[in-house]
Amino acid sequence: MKAVDELRNEHQGIERMLRILQSIAGKLAKDEQIVSGQLDGIMEFLSVFIDECHHGKEEEILFPALEAAGVPCEGGPIGDLLGEHEQGRKLVARLKKSVESYTSGDMASAADVQVIINEYVGLMIQHIEKENKGLFLMAESKLDIAKDHEIIEAFDTLERERIGLGKHDEFHALLDKLYVEYLQ
């Protein structure tokens, strides 16, 4: 199913960012400085790529299609995943405040940044696994080819309208740059 494959591919980029975040937390633990411009790019990735684009595709398109196909929201996997999306938003909001304090010179906030990164990474790792090994398999069994095409078109429209043409590629370029900086 192409729609689910697209979301799985996005998960790979998100997992790459999670590894970068873990590296940053490790550097902060050793009192190493992190370039504020890099942190700004990371925060944009978390709020725009992960939340507005990726979670938008799930919440506004895939989840409603699954509900229409009989997958319950309340008390089911969709409700759990929506709760985790909200939990992630709250962590990103806290992280943004701590990053702003850190980049404005409050070195004591580095500890807060580390703690929030670790919470966020833990949440997202188990969340991605639930989707990849649970919900997406359900989608592949419940949705037909016609619905898959409809979802893919809606994904393209959401991405174009929500983040704009070329922004997805910019985020992947950022991932490549940060990968070299923090993981090689």
XYZ file of C-alpha atoms in Angstrom:
184
model
C 0.000 0.000 0.000
C 1.649 3.214 -1.202
C 0.133 5.489 1.445
C 1.477 3.351 4.272
C 4.847 3.030 2.506
C 5.074 6.827 2.388
C 4.437 7.063 6.130
C 6.980 4.303 6.825
C 9.561 6.203 4.752
C 8.836 9.330 6.770
C 9.347 7.255 9.918
C 12.867 6.457 8.704
C 13.646 10.178 8.510
C 12.086 10.741 11.925
C 14.141 7.897 13.417
C 17.255 9.500 11.967
C 16.343 12.762 13.701
C 15.753 10.877 16.951
C 19.309 9.484 16.775
C 20.598 13.017 16.131
C 18.657 14.265 19.158
C 20.173 11.512 21.301
C 23.641 12.587 20.167
C 22.852 16.210 21.028
C 21.646 15.186 24.491
C 24.907 13.290 24.964
C 26.959 16.320 23.940
C 25.012 18.563 26.287
C 25.649 16.080 29.108
C 29.385 16.586 28.457
C 28.946 20.392 28.498
C 29.634 20.615 24.761
C 28.089 23.575 22.947
C 25.417 23.045 20.288
C 25.104 25.567 17.452
C 21.863 27.519 17.891
C 21.129 27.539 14.145
C 21.154 23.755 14.155
C 18.743 23.696 17.073
C 16.425 26.075 15.198
C 16.402 23.706 12.212
C 15.729 20.744 14.475
C 12.822 22.508 16.163
C 11.346 23.328 12.749
C 11.712 19.674 11.734
C 9.908 18.534 14.890
C 7.026 20.973 14.556
C 6.639 21.166 10.777
C 7.829 17.856 9.324
C 6.787 15.540 12.143
C 3.703 17.260 13.492
C 2.150 19.371 10.746
C 3.056 17.114 7.831
C 3.452 13.528 9.076
C 0.949 13.600 11.929
C -1.350 15.726 9.772
C -1.422 12.969 7.148
C -2.289 10.430 9.803
C -4.840 12.457 11.783
C -6.654 14.126 8.904
C -6.480 11.416 6.242
C -5.384 7.905 7.291
C -7.097 7.668 10.684
C -10.510 8.823 9.358
C -10.196 6.327 6.476
C -9.506 3.554 8.972
C -12.416 4.625 11.173
C -14.679 4.522 8.107
C -13.377 0.982 7.477
C -14.375 -0.085 10.993
C -11.270 0.541 13.117
C -12.454 2.145 16.377
C -10.971 5.407 17.567
C -12.160 5.404 21.170
C -10.630 2.526 23.076
C -8.714 1.393 20.011
C -5.315 1.922 18.442
C -6.242 5.214 16.776
C -7.242 6.793 20.085
C -3.980 5.659 21.681
C -1.917 7.065 18.814
C -3.794 10.379 18.882
C -3.004 10.649 22.588
C 0.662 10.058 21.850
C 0.610 12.738 19.132
C -0.724 15.175 21.724
C 1.871 14.085 24.257
C 4.568 14.664 21.611
C 3.245 18.172 20.918
C 3.471 19.032 24.604
C 7.037 17.734 24.804
C 8.045 19.709 21.701
C 6.500 22.874 23.195
C 8.518 22.329 26.390
C 11.637 21.568 24.358
C 11.193 24.747 22.335
C 11.117 26.847 25.512
C 14.182 25.112 26.924
C 16.056 25.451 23.622
C 15.200 29.168 23.524
C 16.617 29.556 27.040
C 19.726 27.579 26.083
C 20.382 29.550 22.895
C 19.939 32.843 24.744
C 22.790 31.900 27.072
C 21.130 30.072 29.966
C 23.501 27.103 30.134
C 21.588 25.649 33.103
C 18.707 24.908 30.711
C 20.930 22.358 28.917
C 19.859 19.819 31.543
C 16.185 20.493 30.760
C 16.885 20.094 27.037
C 18.504 16.698 27.723
C 15.611 15.442 29.859
C 12.961 16.530 27.359
C 14.907 15.069 24.419
C 15.110 11.734 26.233
C 11.369 11.767 27.001
C 10.506 12.697 23.414
C 12.817 10.104 21.863
C 11.406 7.387 24.130
C 7.844 8.334 23.230
C 8.516 8.476 19.505
C 10.437 5.196 19.300
C 7.583 3.193 20.814
C 5.003 5.242 18.883
C 6.645 4.510 15.530
C 6.831 0.817 16.398
C 3.091 0.752 17.222
C 2.295 2.314 13.865
C 4.732 0.264 11.771
C 3.903 -3.091 13.375
C 0.261 -2.516 14.222
C -1.789 0.226 12.654
C -0.123 0.187 9.237
C -0.654 -3.570 8.922
C -4.296 -2.966 9.793
C -4.478 -0.292 7.076
C -3.019 -2.677 4.514
C -5.673 -5.268 5.324
C -8.663 -2.894 5.617
C -8.146 -0.384 2.780
C -8.380 -1.229 -0.904
C -6.338 0.056 -3.868
C -8.867 2.763 -4.756
C -8.773 4.107 -1.187
C -4.969 3.941 -1.252
C -4.885 6.163 -4.366
C -7.329 8.572 -2.752
C -5.180 8.752 0.390
C -1.970 9.312 -1.602
C -3.588 12.218 -3.475
C -4.774 13.704 -0.183
C -1.258 13.291 1.282
C 0.225 15.172 -1.693
C -2.316 17.979 -1.313
C -1.721 18.270 2.431
C 2.047 18.382 1.993
C 1.869 20.962 -0.794
C -0.560 23.205 1.106
C 0.808 22.683 4.621
C 4.565 22.891 4.126
C 4.999 23.951 0.507
C 6.818 22.573 -2.497
C 10.438 21.671 -1.878
C 10.256 21.868 1.921
C 10.281 18.080 2.273
C 13.576 18.003 0.350
C 14.969 20.799 2.544
C 14.211 18.727 5.622
C 16.028 15.725 4.153
C 19.019 17.960 3.355
C 18.968 19.130 6.984
C 18.920 15.501 8.143
C 21.923 14.725 5.926
C 23.862 17.713 7.281
C 23.042 16.922 10.914
C 23.852 13.245 10.367
C 27.381 14.173 9.301
C 27.725 16.555 12.252
C 26.364 14.298 14.987
C 26.430 10.674 13.886
C 29.614 10.175 11.859
